[in-house]
Short mmCIF file of N, CA and C and ligand atoms in Angstrom, two decimals:
data_model
loop_
_atom_site.label_atom_id
_atom_site.label_comp_id
_atom_site.label_asym_id
_atom_site.label_seq_id
_atom_site.Cartn_x
_atom_site.Cartn_y
_atom_site.Cartn_z
N MET A 1 99.00 121.87 67.76
CA MET A 1 98.35 123.05 68.37
C MET A 1 96.91 123.15 67.86
N ALA A 2 96.03 123.18 68.79
CA ALA A 2 94.60 123.21 68.39
C ALA A 2 94.23 124.58 67.82
N HIS A 3 93.27 124.58 66.94
CA HIS A 3 92.73 125.85 66.43
C HIS A 3 91.98 126.54 67.55
N ALA A 4 92.02 127.87 67.54
CA ALA A 4 91.34 128.65 68.57
C ALA A 4 90.38 129.63 67.90
N LEU A 5 89.35 130.01 68.64
CA LEU A 5 88.42 131.02 68.14
C LEU A 5 89.15 132.37 68.10
N PRO A 6 89.29 132.98 66.91
CA PRO A 6 89.98 134.28 66.85
C PRO A 6 89.20 135.33 67.63
N ALA A 7 89.92 136.27 68.22
CA ALA A 7 89.26 137.34 68.96
C ALA A 7 88.38 138.16 68.02
N LEU A 8 87.24 138.58 68.53
CA LEU A 8 86.37 139.48 67.76
C LEU A 8 87.10 140.83 67.67
N PRO A 9 87.11 141.47 66.47
CA PRO A 9 87.89 142.71 66.35
C PRO A 9 87.23 143.96 66.96
N TYR A 10 86.16 143.78 67.73
CA TYR A 10 85.48 144.91 68.40
C TYR A 10 84.71 144.33 69.56
N ALA A 11 84.16 145.19 70.41
CA ALA A 11 83.37 144.72 71.55
C ALA A 11 82.09 144.05 71.04
N PRO A 12 81.58 143.03 71.76
CA PRO A 12 80.43 142.28 71.26
C PRO A 12 79.17 143.10 71.04
N GLY A 13 79.05 144.24 71.70
CA GLY A 13 77.87 145.08 71.50
C GLY A 13 78.10 146.22 70.53
N ALA A 14 79.29 146.29 69.95
CA ALA A 14 79.69 147.48 69.20
C ALA A 14 79.00 147.62 67.84
N LEU A 15 78.43 146.52 67.31
CA LEU A 15 77.76 146.60 66.00
C LEU A 15 76.27 146.89 66.13
N ALA A 16 75.77 146.96 67.38
CA ALA A 16 74.35 147.22 67.62
C ALA A 16 74.02 148.64 67.16
N PRO A 17 72.83 148.90 66.65
CA PRO A 17 71.72 147.95 66.56
C PRO A 17 71.70 147.13 65.26
N ILE A 18 72.68 147.28 64.39
CA ILE A 18 72.66 146.54 63.12
C ILE A 18 72.77 145.04 63.41
N ILE A 19 73.74 144.70 64.26
CA ILE A 19 73.87 143.32 64.75
C ILE A 19 73.95 143.41 66.27
N SER A 20 72.96 142.83 66.93
CA SER A 20 72.86 142.97 68.38
C SER A 20 73.91 142.12 69.10
N GLU A 21 74.14 142.48 70.36
CA GLU A 21 75.05 141.69 71.19
C GLU A 21 74.52 140.27 71.35
N GLU A 22 73.19 140.13 71.35
CA GLU A 22 72.59 138.79 71.47
C GLU A 22 72.96 137.93 70.25
N THR A 23 72.86 138.52 69.07
CA THR A 23 73.27 137.78 67.86
C THR A 23 74.73 137.39 67.94
N ILE A 24 75.58 138.33 68.35
CA ILE A 24 77.02 138.03 68.48
C ILE A 24 77.23 136.89 69.47
N SER A 25 76.48 136.90 70.57
CA SER A 25 76.68 135.86 71.59
C SER A 25 76.38 134.48 71.03
N PHE A 26 75.41 134.39 70.13
CA PHE A 26 75.11 133.09 69.49
C PHE A 26 76.00 132.85 68.28
N HIS A 27 76.06 133.84 67.39
CA HIS A 27 76.73 133.63 66.11
C HIS A 27 78.24 133.45 66.28
N TYR A 28 78.83 134.30 67.10
CA TYR A 28 80.27 134.19 67.36
C TYR A 28 80.53 133.20 68.52
N GLY A 29 79.81 133.41 69.61
CA GLY A 29 80.07 132.62 70.82
C GLY A 29 79.67 131.16 70.71
N LYS A 30 78.64 130.85 69.93
CA LYS A 30 78.18 129.45 69.81
C LYS A 30 78.50 128.86 68.44
N HIS A 31 78.03 129.49 67.35
CA HIS A 31 78.23 128.88 66.02
C HIS A 31 79.71 128.87 65.62
N HIS A 32 80.34 130.03 65.64
CA HIS A 32 81.76 130.09 65.23
C HIS A 32 82.60 129.19 66.15
N GLN A 33 82.33 129.27 67.44
CA GLN A 33 83.06 128.42 68.39
C GLN A 33 82.85 126.93 68.09
N ALA A 34 81.63 126.56 67.73
CA ALA A 34 81.33 125.14 67.46
C ALA A 34 82.12 124.63 66.25
N TYR A 35 82.27 125.48 65.23
CA TYR A 35 83.07 125.06 64.06
C TYR A 35 84.52 124.81 64.47
N VAL A 36 85.05 125.66 65.36
CA VAL A 36 86.42 125.49 65.85
C VAL A 36 86.53 124.19 66.64
N THR A 37 85.58 123.98 67.55
CA THR A 37 85.60 122.77 68.38
C THR A 37 85.47 121.51 67.52
N ASN A 38 84.53 121.54 66.57
CA ASN A 38 84.33 120.38 65.69
C ASN A 38 85.58 120.11 64.85
N LEU A 39 86.19 121.17 64.35
CA LEU A 39 87.40 121.01 63.52
C LEU A 39 88.50 120.34 64.33
N ASN A 40 88.72 120.82 65.57
CA ASN A 40 89.77 120.22 66.40
C ASN A 40 89.47 118.74 66.65
N GLY A 41 88.21 118.40 66.87
CA GLY A 41 87.83 117.01 67.09
C GLY A 41 88.12 116.15 65.86
N LEU A 42 87.78 116.69 64.69
CA LEU A 42 87.98 115.94 63.44
C LEU A 42 89.45 115.74 63.12
N LEU A 43 90.29 116.69 63.53
CA LEU A 43 91.72 116.61 63.17
C LEU A 43 92.51 115.70 64.10
N GLU A 44 91.93 115.38 65.25
CA GLU A 44 92.63 114.53 66.22
C GLU A 44 93.09 113.22 65.58
N GLY A 45 94.40 112.95 65.69
CA GLY A 45 94.94 111.70 65.20
C GLY A 45 95.17 111.64 63.70
N THR A 46 94.98 112.76 62.99
CA THR A 46 95.16 112.75 61.54
C THR A 46 96.57 113.18 61.12
N GLY A 47 97.34 113.72 62.06
CA GLY A 47 98.65 114.27 61.71
C GLY A 47 98.56 115.67 61.12
N LEU A 48 97.36 116.21 61.03
CA LEU A 48 97.17 117.54 60.44
C LEU A 48 96.98 118.61 61.51
N GLU A 49 97.13 118.19 62.77
CA GLU A 49 96.81 119.09 63.88
C GLU A 49 97.72 120.31 63.93
N GLY A 50 98.95 120.17 63.43
CA GLY A 50 99.93 121.25 63.57
C GLY A 50 99.82 122.33 62.50
N LEU A 51 98.96 122.11 61.49
CA LEU A 51 98.86 123.07 60.39
C LEU A 51 98.02 124.28 60.78
N SER A 52 98.39 125.44 60.26
CA SER A 52 97.53 126.62 60.42
C SER A 52 96.28 126.39 59.59
N LEU A 53 95.29 127.23 59.79
CA LEU A 53 94.04 127.07 59.03
C LEU A 53 94.30 127.20 57.52
N ASP A 54 95.10 128.18 57.13
CA ASP A 54 95.39 128.36 55.70
C ASP A 54 96.17 127.16 55.14
N GLU A 55 97.12 126.66 55.93
CA GLU A 55 97.88 125.48 55.49
C GLU A 55 96.96 124.28 55.35
N LEU A 56 96.08 124.13 56.31
CA LEU A 56 95.14 123.00 56.27
C LEU A 56 94.27 123.06 55.01
N LEU A 57 93.73 124.26 54.72
CA LEU A 57 92.85 124.41 53.56
C LEU A 57 93.61 124.22 52.25
N ALA A 58 94.92 124.42 52.29
CA ALA A 58 95.73 124.27 51.07
C ALA A 58 96.25 122.84 50.90
N SER A 59 95.92 121.94 51.83
CA SER A 59 96.46 120.57 51.74
C SER A 59 95.34 119.54 51.79
N GLN A 60 94.30 119.79 51.00
CA GLN A 60 93.12 118.91 51.05
C GLN A 60 93.44 117.50 50.56
N ASP A 61 94.49 117.36 49.74
CA ASP A 61 94.89 116.03 49.27
C ASP A 61 95.39 115.15 50.41
N LYS A 62 95.75 115.75 51.53
CA LYS A 62 96.25 114.96 52.67
C LYS A 62 95.15 114.61 53.67
N TRP A 63 93.95 115.06 53.44
CA TRP A 63 92.87 114.80 54.39
C TRP A 63 92.39 113.35 54.25
N PRO A 64 92.12 112.69 55.40
CA PRO A 64 91.59 111.33 55.31
C PRO A 64 90.24 111.32 54.60
N GLU A 65 90.07 110.41 53.67
CA GLU A 65 88.89 110.36 52.81
C GLU A 65 87.58 110.44 53.61
N ALA A 66 87.50 109.66 54.68
CA ALA A 66 86.25 109.56 55.43
C ALA A 66 85.90 110.86 56.15
N LYS A 67 86.89 111.75 56.34
CA LYS A 67 86.64 112.98 57.09
C LYS A 67 86.63 114.21 56.20
N LYS A 68 86.75 114.00 54.89
CA LYS A 68 86.94 115.15 53.98
C LYS A 68 85.83 116.19 54.09
N ALA A 69 84.59 115.73 54.01
CA ALA A 69 83.47 116.68 54.04
C ALA A 69 83.43 117.41 55.38
N GLY A 70 83.61 116.67 56.45
CA GLY A 70 83.55 117.27 57.78
C GLY A 70 84.65 118.28 58.00
N ILE A 71 85.87 117.92 57.60
CA ILE A 71 86.99 118.85 57.78
C ILE A 71 86.76 120.10 56.93
N TYR A 72 86.33 119.91 55.66
CA TYR A 72 86.12 121.09 54.81
C TYR A 72 85.05 122.00 55.40
N ASN A 73 83.91 121.42 55.75
CA ASN A 73 82.81 122.25 56.22
C ASN A 73 83.19 123.05 57.46
N ASN A 74 83.87 122.41 58.40
CA ASN A 74 84.21 123.11 59.63
C ASN A 74 85.38 124.07 59.45
N ALA A 75 86.41 123.65 58.72
CA ALA A 75 87.55 124.55 58.48
C ALA A 75 87.10 125.77 57.68
N ALA A 76 86.30 125.55 56.66
CA ALA A 76 85.83 126.66 55.83
C ALA A 76 84.94 127.59 56.65
N GLN A 77 84.11 127.03 57.50
CA GLN A 77 83.23 127.89 58.31
C GLN A 77 84.02 128.68 59.35
N VAL A 78 85.11 128.12 59.86
CA VAL A 78 85.98 128.91 60.75
C VAL A 78 86.55 130.08 59.95
N TRP A 79 87.05 129.78 58.75
CA TRP A 79 87.66 130.82 57.90
C TRP A 79 86.62 131.87 57.51
N ASN A 80 85.46 131.41 57.04
CA ASN A 80 84.41 132.34 56.57
C ASN A 80 83.96 133.28 57.69
N HIS A 81 83.76 132.73 58.88
CA HIS A 81 83.26 133.57 59.98
C HIS A 81 84.30 134.58 60.43
N THR A 82 85.56 134.18 60.49
CA THR A 82 86.62 135.13 60.83
C THR A 82 86.64 136.26 59.81
N PHE A 83 86.49 135.88 58.53
CA PHE A 83 86.49 136.88 57.45
C PHE A 83 85.26 137.79 57.54
N TYR A 84 84.12 137.21 57.91
CA TYR A 84 82.88 137.99 58.06
C TYR A 84 83.03 139.03 59.17
N TRP A 85 83.53 138.62 60.34
CA TRP A 85 83.69 139.59 61.44
C TRP A 85 84.64 140.70 61.01
N GLU A 86 85.64 140.33 60.23
CA GLU A 86 86.62 141.32 59.76
C GLU A 86 86.08 142.15 58.59
N SER A 87 84.95 141.78 58.04
CA SER A 87 84.31 142.57 56.98
C SER A 87 83.47 143.69 57.57
N LEU A 88 83.29 143.68 58.89
CA LEU A 88 82.42 144.63 59.56
C LEU A 88 83.22 145.48 60.54
N VAL A 89 82.72 146.69 60.79
CA VAL A 89 83.37 147.57 61.76
C VAL A 89 82.29 148.51 62.31
N PRO A 90 82.34 148.80 63.60
CA PRO A 90 81.34 149.71 64.16
C PRO A 90 81.32 151.04 63.40
N GLY A 91 80.15 151.43 62.93
CA GLY A 91 80.01 152.70 62.22
C GLY A 91 80.34 152.65 60.74
N GLY A 92 80.96 151.56 60.29
CA GLY A 92 81.32 151.43 58.88
C GLY A 92 82.54 152.27 58.54
N SER A 93 83.06 152.08 57.35
CA SER A 93 84.19 152.88 56.88
C SER A 93 84.08 153.06 55.37
N LYS A 94 84.96 153.88 54.83
CA LYS A 94 84.85 154.28 53.41
C LYS A 94 85.89 153.54 52.55
N PRO A 95 85.52 153.24 51.28
CA PRO A 95 86.50 152.64 50.37
C PRO A 95 87.56 153.66 49.93
N SER A 96 88.73 153.14 49.59
CA SER A 96 89.78 153.98 49.01
C SER A 96 89.31 154.49 47.65
N ALA A 97 89.99 155.51 47.12
CA ALA A 97 89.65 156.04 45.79
C ALA A 97 89.80 154.94 44.75
N GLU A 98 90.82 154.07 44.91
CA GLU A 98 91.09 153.00 43.94
C GLU A 98 89.95 151.98 43.96
N LEU A 99 89.52 151.57 45.16
CA LEU A 99 88.43 150.58 45.23
C LEU A 99 87.12 151.20 44.76
N ALA A 100 86.88 152.45 45.13
CA ALA A 100 85.66 153.14 44.67
C ALA A 100 85.62 153.19 43.14
N ALA A 101 86.76 153.45 42.52
CA ALA A 101 86.82 153.51 41.05
C ALA A 101 86.56 152.14 40.45
N ALA A 102 87.09 151.08 41.10
CA ALA A 102 86.88 149.71 40.59
C ALA A 102 85.41 149.31 40.73
N ILE A 103 84.75 149.77 41.79
CA ILE A 103 83.31 149.50 41.97
C ILE A 103 82.52 150.21 40.88
N ASP A 104 82.85 151.47 40.62
CA ASP A 104 82.18 152.23 39.54
C ASP A 104 82.37 151.52 38.20
N ALA A 105 83.59 151.05 37.95
CA ALA A 105 83.90 150.41 36.66
C ALA A 105 83.11 149.12 36.49
N ALA A 106 82.97 148.36 37.57
CA ALA A 106 82.32 147.05 37.47
C ALA A 106 80.80 147.14 37.52
N PHE A 107 80.28 148.08 38.29
CA PHE A 107 78.84 148.08 38.57
C PHE A 107 78.13 149.38 38.15
N GLY A 108 78.87 150.37 37.69
CA GLY A 108 78.26 151.63 37.26
C GLY A 108 78.38 152.71 38.30
N SER A 109 78.07 152.35 39.58
CA SER A 109 78.17 153.31 40.69
C SER A 109 78.10 152.51 41.98
N PHE A 110 78.43 153.16 43.10
CA PHE A 110 78.34 152.46 44.38
C PHE A 110 76.89 152.08 44.67
N GLU A 111 75.95 152.98 44.35
CA GLU A 111 74.52 152.69 44.59
C GLU A 111 74.05 151.48 43.79
N GLU A 112 74.52 151.39 42.54
CA GLU A 112 74.17 150.22 41.71
C GLU A 112 74.78 148.95 42.28
N PHE A 113 76.02 149.04 42.74
CA PHE A 113 76.67 147.88 43.36
C PHE A 113 75.87 147.45 44.60
N LYS A 114 75.50 148.43 45.41
CA LYS A 114 74.77 148.12 46.65
C LYS A 114 73.47 147.37 46.34
N LYS A 115 72.75 147.86 45.34
CA LYS A 115 71.48 147.22 44.95
C LYS A 115 71.71 145.79 44.49
N LYS A 116 72.75 145.61 43.67
CA LYS A 116 73.06 144.30 43.12
C LYS A 116 73.53 143.34 44.22
N PHE A 117 74.37 143.85 45.12
CA PHE A 117 74.91 142.99 46.18
C PHE A 117 73.78 142.54 47.11
N ILE A 118 72.89 143.46 47.47
CA ILE A 118 71.74 143.10 48.31
C ILE A 118 70.89 142.05 47.59
N ALA A 119 70.65 142.27 46.30
CA ALA A 119 69.84 141.31 45.53
C ALA A 119 70.51 139.93 45.49
N GLU A 120 71.83 139.91 45.42
CA GLU A 120 72.56 138.63 45.38
C GLU A 120 72.59 137.97 46.76
N CYS A 121 72.49 138.76 47.81
CA CYS A 121 72.36 138.19 49.17
C CYS A 121 70.96 137.57 49.33
N VAL A 122 69.97 138.30 48.89
CA VAL A 122 68.59 137.83 49.00
C VAL A 122 68.39 136.61 48.10
N GLY A 123 69.02 136.61 46.93
CA GLY A 123 68.83 135.55 45.95
C GLY A 123 69.73 134.35 46.14
N ASN A 124 70.53 134.35 47.20
CA ASN A 124 71.41 133.20 47.48
C ASN A 124 70.56 132.17 48.21
N PHE A 125 70.06 131.18 47.47
CA PHE A 125 69.05 130.26 48.00
C PHE A 125 69.61 129.41 49.14
N GLY A 126 68.89 129.38 50.26
CA GLY A 126 69.31 128.57 51.39
C GLY A 126 70.43 129.24 52.16
N SER A 127 71.34 128.43 52.71
CA SER A 127 72.43 128.94 53.53
C SER A 127 73.67 129.14 52.68
N GLY A 128 74.43 130.17 52.98
CA GLY A 128 75.66 130.39 52.23
C GLY A 128 76.24 131.76 52.48
N TRP A 129 77.00 132.21 51.50
CA TRP A 129 77.77 133.44 51.61
C TRP A 129 77.71 134.20 50.29
N THR A 130 77.62 135.52 50.37
CA THR A 130 77.70 136.35 49.17
C THR A 130 78.95 137.22 49.33
N TRP A 131 79.78 137.23 48.30
CA TRP A 131 81.12 137.82 48.38
C TRP A 131 81.31 138.92 47.34
N LEU A 132 82.14 139.91 47.68
CA LEU A 132 82.72 140.78 46.67
C LEU A 132 84.14 140.28 46.48
N VAL A 133 84.50 139.94 45.24
CA VAL A 133 85.84 139.40 44.98
C VAL A 133 86.57 140.25 43.94
N LYS A 134 87.89 140.19 44.05
CA LYS A 134 88.76 140.79 43.04
C LYS A 134 89.30 139.66 42.17
N LYS A 135 88.94 139.70 40.91
CA LYS A 135 89.35 138.63 40.00
C LYS A 135 90.83 138.79 39.61
N ALA A 136 91.36 137.76 38.99
CA ALA A 136 92.78 137.76 38.63
C ALA A 136 93.14 138.94 37.73
N ASP A 137 92.17 139.40 36.92
CA ASP A 137 92.47 140.54 36.03
C ASP A 137 92.29 141.89 36.73
N GLY A 138 92.01 141.85 38.04
CA GLY A 138 91.93 143.09 38.82
C GLY A 138 90.53 143.69 38.90
N THR A 139 89.59 143.13 38.12
CA THR A 139 88.23 143.67 38.16
C THR A 139 87.44 143.02 39.30
N LEU A 140 86.29 143.61 39.62
CA LEU A 140 85.48 143.14 40.74
C LEU A 140 84.29 142.33 40.25
N ALA A 141 83.84 141.39 41.08
CA ALA A 141 82.65 140.61 40.77
C ALA A 141 81.98 140.19 42.08
N ILE A 142 80.71 139.83 41.98
CA ILE A 142 79.98 139.28 43.12
C ILE A 142 79.89 137.78 42.92
N GLU A 143 80.18 137.03 43.98
CA GLU A 143 80.10 135.56 43.92
C GLU A 143 79.20 135.07 45.04
N LYS A 144 78.35 134.11 44.73
CA LYS A 144 77.52 133.46 45.76
C LYS A 144 78.04 132.05 45.97
N THR A 145 78.17 131.64 47.23
CA THR A 145 78.52 130.25 47.50
C THR A 145 77.48 129.66 48.45
N GLY A 146 77.36 128.34 48.43
CA GLY A 146 76.39 127.66 49.26
C GLY A 146 77.02 127.06 50.50
N ASN A 147 76.27 127.01 51.58
CA ASN A 147 76.71 126.37 52.83
C ASN A 147 78.07 126.89 53.29
N ALA A 148 79.10 126.03 53.31
CA ALA A 148 80.39 126.44 53.87
C ALA A 148 81.38 126.91 52.83
N VAL A 149 81.00 126.87 51.56
CA VAL A 149 82.00 127.04 50.49
C VAL A 149 82.61 128.45 50.47
N ILE A 150 83.94 128.48 50.44
CA ILE A 150 84.70 129.73 50.38
C ILE A 150 84.72 130.23 48.94
N ALA A 151 84.69 131.54 48.76
CA ALA A 151 84.76 132.12 47.41
C ALA A 151 85.99 131.59 46.68
N SER A 152 85.83 131.36 45.37
CA SER A 152 86.95 130.78 44.61
C SER A 152 87.20 131.47 43.27
N THR A 153 86.33 132.42 42.90
CA THR A 153 86.50 133.05 41.58
C THR A 153 87.43 134.26 41.65
N GLY A 154 87.89 134.59 42.84
CA GLY A 154 88.78 135.73 43.01
C GLY A 154 89.15 135.86 44.47
N LYS A 155 89.90 136.91 44.76
CA LYS A 155 90.31 137.16 46.13
C LYS A 155 89.16 137.84 46.88
N PRO A 156 88.70 137.24 47.97
CA PRO A 156 87.57 137.86 48.70
C PRO A 156 87.96 139.21 49.31
N LEU A 157 87.07 140.19 49.14
CA LEU A 157 87.30 141.51 49.74
C LEU A 157 86.34 141.77 50.89
N LEU A 158 85.14 141.15 50.81
CA LEU A 158 84.06 141.45 51.75
C LEU A 158 83.04 140.32 51.65
N THR A 159 82.36 139.99 52.76
CA THR A 159 81.34 138.95 52.65
C THR A 159 80.11 139.26 53.48
N CYS A 160 78.99 138.66 53.06
CA CYS A 160 77.74 138.69 53.82
C CYS A 160 77.35 137.24 54.12
N ASP A 161 77.22 136.92 55.39
CA ASP A 161 76.76 135.59 55.83
C ASP A 161 75.24 135.58 55.67
N VAL A 162 74.73 134.72 54.80
CA VAL A 162 73.27 134.68 54.61
C VAL A 162 72.62 133.47 55.28
N TRP A 163 73.37 132.78 56.15
CA TRP A 163 72.73 131.73 56.96
C TRP A 163 71.69 132.40 57.87
N GLU A 164 70.61 131.72 58.13
CA GLU A 164 69.56 132.33 58.97
C GLU A 164 70.08 132.71 60.36
N HIS A 165 71.05 131.95 60.88
CA HIS A 165 71.55 132.27 62.22
C HIS A 165 72.20 133.66 62.26
N ALA A 166 72.57 134.20 61.09
CA ALA A 166 73.20 135.52 61.04
C ALA A 166 72.20 136.64 61.29
N TYR A 167 70.93 136.39 60.99
CA TYR A 167 69.96 137.51 61.05
C TYR A 167 68.65 137.21 61.75
N TYR A 168 68.39 135.96 62.10
CA TYR A 168 67.05 135.66 62.61
C TYR A 168 66.73 136.31 63.96
N VAL A 169 67.74 136.46 64.82
CA VAL A 169 67.50 137.09 66.12
C VAL A 169 67.09 138.56 65.94
N ASP A 170 67.77 139.26 65.03
CA ASP A 170 67.55 140.70 64.88
C ASP A 170 66.52 141.06 63.80
N TYR A 171 66.41 140.24 62.76
CA TYR A 171 65.58 140.61 61.61
C TYR A 171 64.50 139.57 61.30
N ARG A 172 64.45 138.51 62.11
CA ARG A 172 63.53 137.41 61.81
C ARG A 172 63.73 136.94 60.37
N ASN A 173 62.67 136.90 59.57
CA ASN A 173 62.81 136.38 58.21
C ASN A 173 63.22 137.44 57.18
N ALA A 174 63.48 138.67 57.66
CA ALA A 174 63.70 139.78 56.71
C ALA A 174 65.15 139.84 56.24
N ARG A 175 65.56 138.87 55.41
CA ARG A 175 66.93 138.87 54.90
C ARG A 175 67.27 140.14 54.11
N PRO A 176 66.32 140.69 53.31
CA PRO A 176 66.66 141.92 52.59
C PRO A 176 67.04 143.07 53.51
N LYS A 177 66.32 143.20 54.63
CA LYS A 177 66.59 144.29 55.58
C LYS A 177 67.97 144.09 56.22
N TYR A 178 68.28 142.84 56.56
CA TYR A 178 69.60 142.51 57.12
C TYR A 178 70.70 142.85 56.11
N ALA A 179 70.52 142.39 54.86
CA ALA A 179 71.55 142.60 53.83
C ALA A 179 71.77 144.08 53.58
N GLU A 180 70.69 144.86 53.63
CA GLU A 180 70.82 146.31 53.43
C GLU A 180 71.48 146.98 54.63
N SER A 181 71.11 146.53 55.83
CA SER A 181 71.63 147.17 57.05
C SER A 181 73.14 146.98 57.19
N LEU A 182 73.67 145.88 56.68
CA LEU A 182 75.11 145.66 56.80
C LEU A 182 75.91 146.75 56.10
N PHE A 183 75.28 147.45 55.14
CA PHE A 183 75.99 148.53 54.46
C PHE A 183 76.31 149.69 55.41
N ASP A 184 75.69 149.72 56.60
CA ASP A 184 76.04 150.75 57.60
C ASP A 184 77.28 150.36 58.39
N ILE A 185 77.71 149.09 58.29
CA ILE A 185 78.85 148.65 59.12
C ILE A 185 79.91 147.89 58.33
N TYR A 186 79.84 147.88 57.01
CA TYR A 186 80.91 147.23 56.25
C TYR A 186 82.21 148.00 56.42
N ASP A 187 83.30 147.25 56.56
CA ASP A 187 84.62 147.85 56.72
C ASP A 187 85.29 147.99 55.36
N TRP A 188 84.91 149.06 54.66
CA TRP A 188 85.47 149.30 53.32
C TRP A 188 86.93 149.65 53.37
N ALA A 189 87.39 150.19 54.49
CA ALA A 189 88.83 150.50 54.61
C ALA A 189 89.63 149.19 54.56
N ARG A 190 89.16 148.17 55.27
CA ARG A 190 89.86 146.88 55.26
C ARG A 190 89.72 146.21 53.89
N ALA A 191 88.54 146.32 53.28
CA ALA A 191 88.36 145.77 51.93
C ALA A 191 89.31 146.46 50.95
N SER A 192 89.55 147.75 51.15
CA SER A 192 90.46 148.51 50.29
C SER A 192 91.90 148.02 50.45
N GLN A 193 92.28 147.69 51.69
CA GLN A 193 93.63 147.14 51.92
C GLN A 193 93.77 145.79 51.20
N ARG A 194 92.72 144.98 51.26
CA ARG A 194 92.77 143.68 50.57
C ARG A 194 92.84 143.89 49.06
N PHE A 195 92.08 144.86 48.58
CA PHE A 195 92.07 145.16 47.14
C PHE A 195 93.46 145.59 46.68
N ALA A 196 94.15 146.37 47.50
CA ALA A 196 95.46 146.91 47.11
C ALA A 196 96.58 145.87 47.25
N ALA A 197 96.40 144.92 48.15
CA ALA A 197 97.50 143.98 48.49
C ALA A 197 97.81 143.05 47.31
MN1 MN3 B 1 77.29 132.21 60.25
#
């Protein structure tokens, strides 16, 4: 069974003006779709076609050597983008009392966390992802990864795609403005469910 582009969890124009429908048409409709298409092409004839995305990512030892980088980059980008769309919601939402308390404990206050997270998005050199993760000991941390790499220091709760294709249509080169604007549409309710799970 081939991998499919997951449905967007809201209408394509619903995040505007923070993320325009035009950005969604390219970022979701072209980039995310291309990772799915490329992944299906790479998996053809490998015997790995029947695995779910999570199963595939958990069985890297079975990947053919010559295709390892390609499979990782495309599979991870399918996963990262699905997670990114699910990190956002029209109008934004609020963290649970438990997650809010964990943010205060780790960063001092939500405002301090926001400043730090934006700085880590801006300071993530080149293309990649900036994550809020829940570490094994239950505390929170910010992790930066490059290119397609999925967060690995903890369970991802929320992400910011810092590839230029995520913001160039709407913000041109202003990555700080993009990183700050996402705070109007982060889905803290969903991040809270992940934190509690
Ligand atoms: Mn992207």
